[in-house]
CSV table of C-alpha atoms in Angstrom, one decimal:
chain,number,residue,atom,x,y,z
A,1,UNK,CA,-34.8,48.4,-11.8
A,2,UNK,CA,-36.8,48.2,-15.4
A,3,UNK,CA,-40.4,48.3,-15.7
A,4,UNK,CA,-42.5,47.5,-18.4
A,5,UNK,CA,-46.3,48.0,-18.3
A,6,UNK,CA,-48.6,49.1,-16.0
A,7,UNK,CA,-51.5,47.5,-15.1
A,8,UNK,CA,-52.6,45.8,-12.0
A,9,UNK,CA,-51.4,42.0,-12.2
A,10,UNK,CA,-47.6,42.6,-11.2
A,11,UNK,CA,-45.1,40.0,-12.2
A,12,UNK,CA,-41.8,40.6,-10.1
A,13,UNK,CA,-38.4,39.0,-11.0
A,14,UNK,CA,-35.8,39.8,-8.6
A,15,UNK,CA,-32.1,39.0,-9.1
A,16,UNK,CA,-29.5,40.5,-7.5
A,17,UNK,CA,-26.1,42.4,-9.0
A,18,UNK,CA,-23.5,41.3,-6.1
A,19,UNK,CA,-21.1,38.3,-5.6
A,20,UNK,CA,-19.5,37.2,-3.0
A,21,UNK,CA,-15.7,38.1,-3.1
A,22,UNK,CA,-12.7,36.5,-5.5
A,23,UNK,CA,-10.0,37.3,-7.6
A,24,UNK,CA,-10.2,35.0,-10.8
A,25,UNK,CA,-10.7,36.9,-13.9
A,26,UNK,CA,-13.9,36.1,-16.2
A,27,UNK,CA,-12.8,34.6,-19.4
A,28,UNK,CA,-14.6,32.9,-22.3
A,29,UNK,CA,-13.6,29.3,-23.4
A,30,UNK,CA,-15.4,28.6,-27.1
A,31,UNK,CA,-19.2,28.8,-25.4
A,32,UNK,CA,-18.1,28.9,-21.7
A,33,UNK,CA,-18.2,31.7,-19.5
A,34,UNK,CA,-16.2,31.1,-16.6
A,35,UNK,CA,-15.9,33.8,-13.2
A,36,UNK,CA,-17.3,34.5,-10.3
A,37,UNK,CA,-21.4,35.9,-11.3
A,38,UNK,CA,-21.6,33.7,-14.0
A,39,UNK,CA,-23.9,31.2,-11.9
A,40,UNK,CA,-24.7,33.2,-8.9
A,41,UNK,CA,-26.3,35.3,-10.5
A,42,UNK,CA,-25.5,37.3,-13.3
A,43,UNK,CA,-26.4,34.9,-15.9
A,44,UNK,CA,-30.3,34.9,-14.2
A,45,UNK,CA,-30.5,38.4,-13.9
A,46,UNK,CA,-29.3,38.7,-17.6
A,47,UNK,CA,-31.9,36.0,-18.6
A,48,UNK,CA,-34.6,38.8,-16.7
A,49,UNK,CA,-33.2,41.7,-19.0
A,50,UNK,CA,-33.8,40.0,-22.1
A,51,UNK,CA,-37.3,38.5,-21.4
A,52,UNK,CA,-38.6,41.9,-20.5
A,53,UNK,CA,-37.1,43.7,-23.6
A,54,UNK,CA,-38.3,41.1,-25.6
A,55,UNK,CA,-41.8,40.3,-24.4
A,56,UNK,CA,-45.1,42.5,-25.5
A,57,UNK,CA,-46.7,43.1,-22.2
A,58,UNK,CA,-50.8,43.3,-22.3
A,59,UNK,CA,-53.0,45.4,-21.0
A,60,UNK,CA,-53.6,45.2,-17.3
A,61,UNK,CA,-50.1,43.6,-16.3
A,62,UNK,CA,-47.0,45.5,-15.0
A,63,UNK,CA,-43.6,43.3,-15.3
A,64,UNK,CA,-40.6,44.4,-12.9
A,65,UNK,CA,-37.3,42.9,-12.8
A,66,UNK,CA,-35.1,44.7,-10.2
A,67,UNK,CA,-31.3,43.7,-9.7
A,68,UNK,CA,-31.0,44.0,-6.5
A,69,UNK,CA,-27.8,44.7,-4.3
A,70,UNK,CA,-26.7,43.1,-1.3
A,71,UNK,CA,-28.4,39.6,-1.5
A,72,UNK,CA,-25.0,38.1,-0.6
A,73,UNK,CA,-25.0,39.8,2.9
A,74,UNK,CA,-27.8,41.6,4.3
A,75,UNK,CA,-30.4,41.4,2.3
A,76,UNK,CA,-31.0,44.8,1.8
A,77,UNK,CA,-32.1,45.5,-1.6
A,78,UNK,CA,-34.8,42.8,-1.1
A,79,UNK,CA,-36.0,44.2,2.2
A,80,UNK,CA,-36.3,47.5,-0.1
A,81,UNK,CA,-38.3,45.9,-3.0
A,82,UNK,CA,-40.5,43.7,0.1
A,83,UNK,CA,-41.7,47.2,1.4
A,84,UNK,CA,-41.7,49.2,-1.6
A,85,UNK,CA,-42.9,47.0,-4.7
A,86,UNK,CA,-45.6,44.6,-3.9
A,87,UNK,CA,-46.3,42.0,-7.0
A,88,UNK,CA,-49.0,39.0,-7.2
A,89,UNK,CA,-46.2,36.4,-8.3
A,90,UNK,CA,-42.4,36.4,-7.7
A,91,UNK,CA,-39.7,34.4,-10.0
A,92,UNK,CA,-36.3,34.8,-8.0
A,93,UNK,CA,-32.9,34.9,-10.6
A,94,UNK,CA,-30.9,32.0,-8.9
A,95,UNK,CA,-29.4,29.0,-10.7
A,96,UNK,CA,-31.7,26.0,-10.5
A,97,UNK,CA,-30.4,24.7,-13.8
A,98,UNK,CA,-32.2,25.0,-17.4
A,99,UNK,CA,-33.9,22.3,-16.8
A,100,UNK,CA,-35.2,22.7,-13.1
A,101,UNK,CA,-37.6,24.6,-11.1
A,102,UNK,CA,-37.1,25.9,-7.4
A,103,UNK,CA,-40.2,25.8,-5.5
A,104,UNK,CA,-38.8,26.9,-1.8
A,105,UNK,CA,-36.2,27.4,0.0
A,106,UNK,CA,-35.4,26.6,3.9
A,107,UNK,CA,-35.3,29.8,6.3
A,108,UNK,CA,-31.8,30.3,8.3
A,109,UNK,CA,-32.2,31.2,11.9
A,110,UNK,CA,-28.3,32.7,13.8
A,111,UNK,CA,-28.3,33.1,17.1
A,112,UNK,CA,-25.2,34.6,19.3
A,113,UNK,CA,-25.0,32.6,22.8
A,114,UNK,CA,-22.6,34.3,25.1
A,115,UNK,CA,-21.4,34.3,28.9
A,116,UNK,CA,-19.3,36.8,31.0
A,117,UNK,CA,-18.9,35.7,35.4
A,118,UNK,CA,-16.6,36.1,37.4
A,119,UNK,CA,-14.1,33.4,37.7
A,120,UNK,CA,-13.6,30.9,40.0
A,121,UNK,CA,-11.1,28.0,41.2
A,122,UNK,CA,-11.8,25.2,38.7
A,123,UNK,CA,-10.4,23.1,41.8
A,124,UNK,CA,-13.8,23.4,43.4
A,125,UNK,CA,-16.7,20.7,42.9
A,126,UNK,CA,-19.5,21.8,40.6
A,127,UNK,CA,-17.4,24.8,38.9
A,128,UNK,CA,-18.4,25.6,35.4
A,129,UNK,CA,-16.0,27.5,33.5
A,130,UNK,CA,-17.3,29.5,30.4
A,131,UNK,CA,-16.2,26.8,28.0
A,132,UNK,CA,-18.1,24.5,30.0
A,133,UNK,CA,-21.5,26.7,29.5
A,134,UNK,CA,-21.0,27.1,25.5
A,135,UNK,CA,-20.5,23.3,25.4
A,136,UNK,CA,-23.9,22.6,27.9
A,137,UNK,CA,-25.6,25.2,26.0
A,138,UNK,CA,-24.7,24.2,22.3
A,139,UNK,CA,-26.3,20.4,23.4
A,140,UNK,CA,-29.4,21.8,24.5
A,141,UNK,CA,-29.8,24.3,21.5
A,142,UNK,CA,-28.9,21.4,19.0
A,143,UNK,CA,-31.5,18.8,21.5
A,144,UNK,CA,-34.2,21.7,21.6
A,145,UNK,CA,-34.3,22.1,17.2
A,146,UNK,CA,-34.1,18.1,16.8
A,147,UNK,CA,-37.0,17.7,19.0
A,148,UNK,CA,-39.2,20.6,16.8
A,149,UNK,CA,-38.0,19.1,13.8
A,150,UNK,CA,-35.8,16.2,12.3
A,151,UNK,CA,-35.2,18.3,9.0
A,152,UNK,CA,-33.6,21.7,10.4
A,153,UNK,CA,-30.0,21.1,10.4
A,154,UNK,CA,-27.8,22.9,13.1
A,155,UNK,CA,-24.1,24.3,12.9
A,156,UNK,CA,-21.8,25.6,15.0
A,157,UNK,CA,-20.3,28.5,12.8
A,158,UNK,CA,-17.8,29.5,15.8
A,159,UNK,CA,-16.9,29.0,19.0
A,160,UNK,CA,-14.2,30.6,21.9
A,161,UNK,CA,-14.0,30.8,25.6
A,162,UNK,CA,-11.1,33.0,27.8
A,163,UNK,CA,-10.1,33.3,31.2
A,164,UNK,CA,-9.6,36.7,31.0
A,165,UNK,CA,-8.1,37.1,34.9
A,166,UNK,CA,-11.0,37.7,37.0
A,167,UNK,CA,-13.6,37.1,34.3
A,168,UNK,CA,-14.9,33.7,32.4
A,169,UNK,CA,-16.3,34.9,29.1
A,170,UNK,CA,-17.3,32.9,26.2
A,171,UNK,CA,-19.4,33.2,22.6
A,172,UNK,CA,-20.9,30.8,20.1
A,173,UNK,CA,-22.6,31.3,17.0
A,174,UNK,CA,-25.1,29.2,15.9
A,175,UNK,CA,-26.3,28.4,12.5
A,176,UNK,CA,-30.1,26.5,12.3
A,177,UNK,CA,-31.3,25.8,8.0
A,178,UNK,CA,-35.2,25.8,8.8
A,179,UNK,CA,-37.7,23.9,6.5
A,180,UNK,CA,-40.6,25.6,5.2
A,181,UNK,CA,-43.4,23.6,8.0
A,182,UNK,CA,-41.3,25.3,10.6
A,183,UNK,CA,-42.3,28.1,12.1
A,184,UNK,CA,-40.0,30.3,12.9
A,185,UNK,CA,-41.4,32.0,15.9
A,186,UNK,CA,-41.9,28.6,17.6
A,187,UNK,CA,-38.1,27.9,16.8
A,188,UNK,CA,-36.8,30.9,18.5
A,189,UNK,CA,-39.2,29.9,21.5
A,190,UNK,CA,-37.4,26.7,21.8
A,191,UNK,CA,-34.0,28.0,21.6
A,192,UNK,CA,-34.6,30.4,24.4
A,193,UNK,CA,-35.7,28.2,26.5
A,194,UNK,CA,-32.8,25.5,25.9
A,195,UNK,CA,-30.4,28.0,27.4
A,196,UNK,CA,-30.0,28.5,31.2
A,197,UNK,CA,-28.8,31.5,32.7
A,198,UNK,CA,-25.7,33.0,32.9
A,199,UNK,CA,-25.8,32.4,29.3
A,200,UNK,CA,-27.5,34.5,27.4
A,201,UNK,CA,-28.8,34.3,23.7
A,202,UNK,CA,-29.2,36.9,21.1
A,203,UNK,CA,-30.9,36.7,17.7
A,204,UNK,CA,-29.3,37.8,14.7
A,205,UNK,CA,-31.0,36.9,12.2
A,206,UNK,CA,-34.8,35.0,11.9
A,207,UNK,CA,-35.2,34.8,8.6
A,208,UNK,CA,-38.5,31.5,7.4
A,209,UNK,CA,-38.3,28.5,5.4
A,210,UNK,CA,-40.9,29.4,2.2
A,211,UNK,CA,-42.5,26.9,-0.2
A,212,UNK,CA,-45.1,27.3,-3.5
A,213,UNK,CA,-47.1,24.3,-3.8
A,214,UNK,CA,-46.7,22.7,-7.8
A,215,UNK,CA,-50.8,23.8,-8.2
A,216,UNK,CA,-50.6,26.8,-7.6
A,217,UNK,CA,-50.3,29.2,-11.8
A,218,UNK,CA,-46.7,30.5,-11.4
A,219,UNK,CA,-45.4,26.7,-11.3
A,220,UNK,CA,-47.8,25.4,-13.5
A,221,UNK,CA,-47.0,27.8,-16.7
A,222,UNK,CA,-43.5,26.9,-15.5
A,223,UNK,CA,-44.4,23.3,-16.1
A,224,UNK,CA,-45.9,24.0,-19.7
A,225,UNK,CA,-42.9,26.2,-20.7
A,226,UNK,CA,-40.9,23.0,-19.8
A,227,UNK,CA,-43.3,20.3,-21.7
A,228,UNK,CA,-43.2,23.1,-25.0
A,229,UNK,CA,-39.5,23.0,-24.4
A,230,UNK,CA,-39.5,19.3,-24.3
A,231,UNK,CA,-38.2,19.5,-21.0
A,232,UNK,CA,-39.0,17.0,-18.3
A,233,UNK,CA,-38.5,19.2,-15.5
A,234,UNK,CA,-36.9,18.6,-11.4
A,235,UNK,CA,-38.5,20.3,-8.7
A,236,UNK,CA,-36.4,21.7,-6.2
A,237,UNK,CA,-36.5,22.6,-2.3
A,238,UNK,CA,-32.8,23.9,-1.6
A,239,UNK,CA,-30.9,24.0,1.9
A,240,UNK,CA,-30.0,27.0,1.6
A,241,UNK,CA,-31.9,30.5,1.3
A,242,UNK,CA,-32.2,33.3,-0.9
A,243,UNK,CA,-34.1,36.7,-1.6
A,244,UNK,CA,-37.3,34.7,-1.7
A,245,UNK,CA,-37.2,34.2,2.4
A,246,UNK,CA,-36.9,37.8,3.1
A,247,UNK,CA,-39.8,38.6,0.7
A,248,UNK,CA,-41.9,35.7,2.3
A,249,UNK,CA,-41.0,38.0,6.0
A,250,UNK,CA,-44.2,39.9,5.2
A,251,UNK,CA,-45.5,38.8,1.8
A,252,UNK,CA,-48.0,35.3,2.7
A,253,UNK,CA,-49.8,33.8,0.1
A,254,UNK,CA,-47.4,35.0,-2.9
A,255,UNK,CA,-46.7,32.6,-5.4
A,256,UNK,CA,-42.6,32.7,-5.9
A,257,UNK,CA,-39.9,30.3,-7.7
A,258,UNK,CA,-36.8,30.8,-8.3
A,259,UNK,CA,-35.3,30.2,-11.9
A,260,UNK,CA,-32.0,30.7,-13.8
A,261,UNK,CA,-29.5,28.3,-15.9
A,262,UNK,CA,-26.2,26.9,-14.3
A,263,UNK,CA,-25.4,24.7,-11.5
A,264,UNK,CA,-25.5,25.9,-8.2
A,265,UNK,CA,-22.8,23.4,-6.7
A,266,UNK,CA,-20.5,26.1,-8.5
A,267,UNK,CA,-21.7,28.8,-6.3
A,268,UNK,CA,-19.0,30.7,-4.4
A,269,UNK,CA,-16.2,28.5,-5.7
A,270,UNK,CA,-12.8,29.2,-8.4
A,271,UNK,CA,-14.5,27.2,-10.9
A,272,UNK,CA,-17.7,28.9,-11.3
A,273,UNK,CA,-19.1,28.2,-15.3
A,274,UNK,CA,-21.7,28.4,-17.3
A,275,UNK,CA,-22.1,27.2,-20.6
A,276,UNK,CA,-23.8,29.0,-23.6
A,277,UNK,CA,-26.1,26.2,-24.6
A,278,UNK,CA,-27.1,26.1,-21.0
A,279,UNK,CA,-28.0,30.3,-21.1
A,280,UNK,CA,-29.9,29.4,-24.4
A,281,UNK,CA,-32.1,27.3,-22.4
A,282,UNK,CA,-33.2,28.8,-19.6
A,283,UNK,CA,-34.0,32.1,-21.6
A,284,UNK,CA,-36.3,29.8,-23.8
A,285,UNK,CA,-38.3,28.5,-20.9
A,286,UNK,CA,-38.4,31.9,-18.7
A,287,UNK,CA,-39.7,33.8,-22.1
A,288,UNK,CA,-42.6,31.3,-22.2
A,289,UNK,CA,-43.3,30.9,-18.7
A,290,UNK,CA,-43.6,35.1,-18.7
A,291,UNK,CA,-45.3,35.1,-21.7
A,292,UNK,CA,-48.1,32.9,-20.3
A,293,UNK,CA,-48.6,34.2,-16.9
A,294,UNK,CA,-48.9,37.7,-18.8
A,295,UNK,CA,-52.0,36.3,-20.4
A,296,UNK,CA,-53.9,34.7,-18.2
């Protein structure tokens, strides 16, 4: 965590220091980084670093950029800063591209559906065996979040069912990308009630879609950094989700984007790059961007 300044008006930007795991080696190739970070999202939090250092902060306004751990698994470092560092606007250090701005990001809701009963003789009329009740009960989950919304998107992320001798038992996990309009609450509502007993369903994680409208001042000194940078910016609402959901738990009304050079289809993957040129950019348009929010 670095601070700079102390006033009132808080400016967060939150990246985060971990990756998810790999073996590749970074190397550099003329003025290309490649390894795993170098997107997602080292090369943001880096871009963070430099702006504070460099920036002369006014009076009245404290500038935070934390790099925060865990954001590849639980979350935890951003549930820390959520209940620990309240700010009045949030940039979140994930790759959009140089010349791209994310305004939101869809929530993720997982659910565990599971069945244990005794068995019976699958010669007999009406049996259901447990692979039977994860297949009924994956339908209606999938029927339940298509009727609340044509936008979520549902996956199956695993699936079994065993005759374990005198028991049927069987699990699914199931994966639900929730846009912003959604409310979460309401989705979990529906889900519960798409599943009939013996099945059960358990939440693991609720986590909500979040959205910053394009007039609201974070974006639009964004969109002025971009014009001074000669920049026709894109305006991005991603699939999938990121520290900004789990501040956006508790935090309503908060103005957060997320912002950082490279290309986000590398996320994750062996050929993970950024360019130089590409680093240059973004830490161009961030700097002014900061700059101006400072002094309004």
């Amino acid at each position: 965590m670095a601070t700079r300044g102390s006033g009132s008006r808080r400016l967060l930007m939150l990246g985060h220091l971990d990756t998810v795991p790999h073996r590749w080696p970074a190397r550099w190739d003329g003025e290309e980084l490649t390894g795993r970070g170098s997107v997602d999202a080292k090369a943001s939090l880096v871009t963070y670093l430099q702006t504070l250092a460099d920036i002369d902060v006014p009076d009245g306004v404290q500038l935070r950029v934390v790099g925060a751990v865990e954001e590849e698994i639980t979350a935890a470092g951003a549930f820390h800063v959520r209940d620990h560092y309240p700010a009045d606007a949030v940039i979140i250090g994930e790759p959009s591209g140089a010349a791209a701005l994310t305004i939101g990001y869809y929530g993720l809701v997982k659910v565990r559906l599971s069945v244990s009963e005794h068995t019976e003789h699958t010669a007999g009329k009406g049996v259901s065996t447990a692979g039977d009740r994860m297949v009924e009960s994956l339908r209606a989950v999938r029927q339940a979040v298509e009727r609340l919304d044509q936008e979520a998107m549902t996956a199956v992320l695993g699936i079994h069912a065993l005759n374990r001798g005198d028991v049927q038992a069987g699990e699914a996990v199931v994966d639900v990308r929730v846009p912003p309009a959604l409310d979460v609450d309401e989705l979990l509502a529906a889900l519960r009630a798409s599943v009939a007993a013996p099945v059960e369903l358990e939440v693991l994680r609720a986590t909500p879609g979040v959205a910053t409208g394009r007039s609201s001042s974070l974006v639009k000194v964004f969109q002025r950094a971009f014009r001074a940078a000669e920049v026709t910016p894109r305006f991005l609402l991603k699939k999938g989700s990121s520290d900004m959901n789990t501040l956006a738990t508790t935090w309503q009304g908060v103005p957060m984007v997320a912002y950082g050079p490279g290309d986000a289809k590398l996320d994750h993957t062996p050929h993970e790059h950024i360019g130089a040129a590409e680093f240059r950019a973004a830490r161009t348009v961030l700097a002014a961007a900061v700059r101006e929010w400072s002094a309004l």
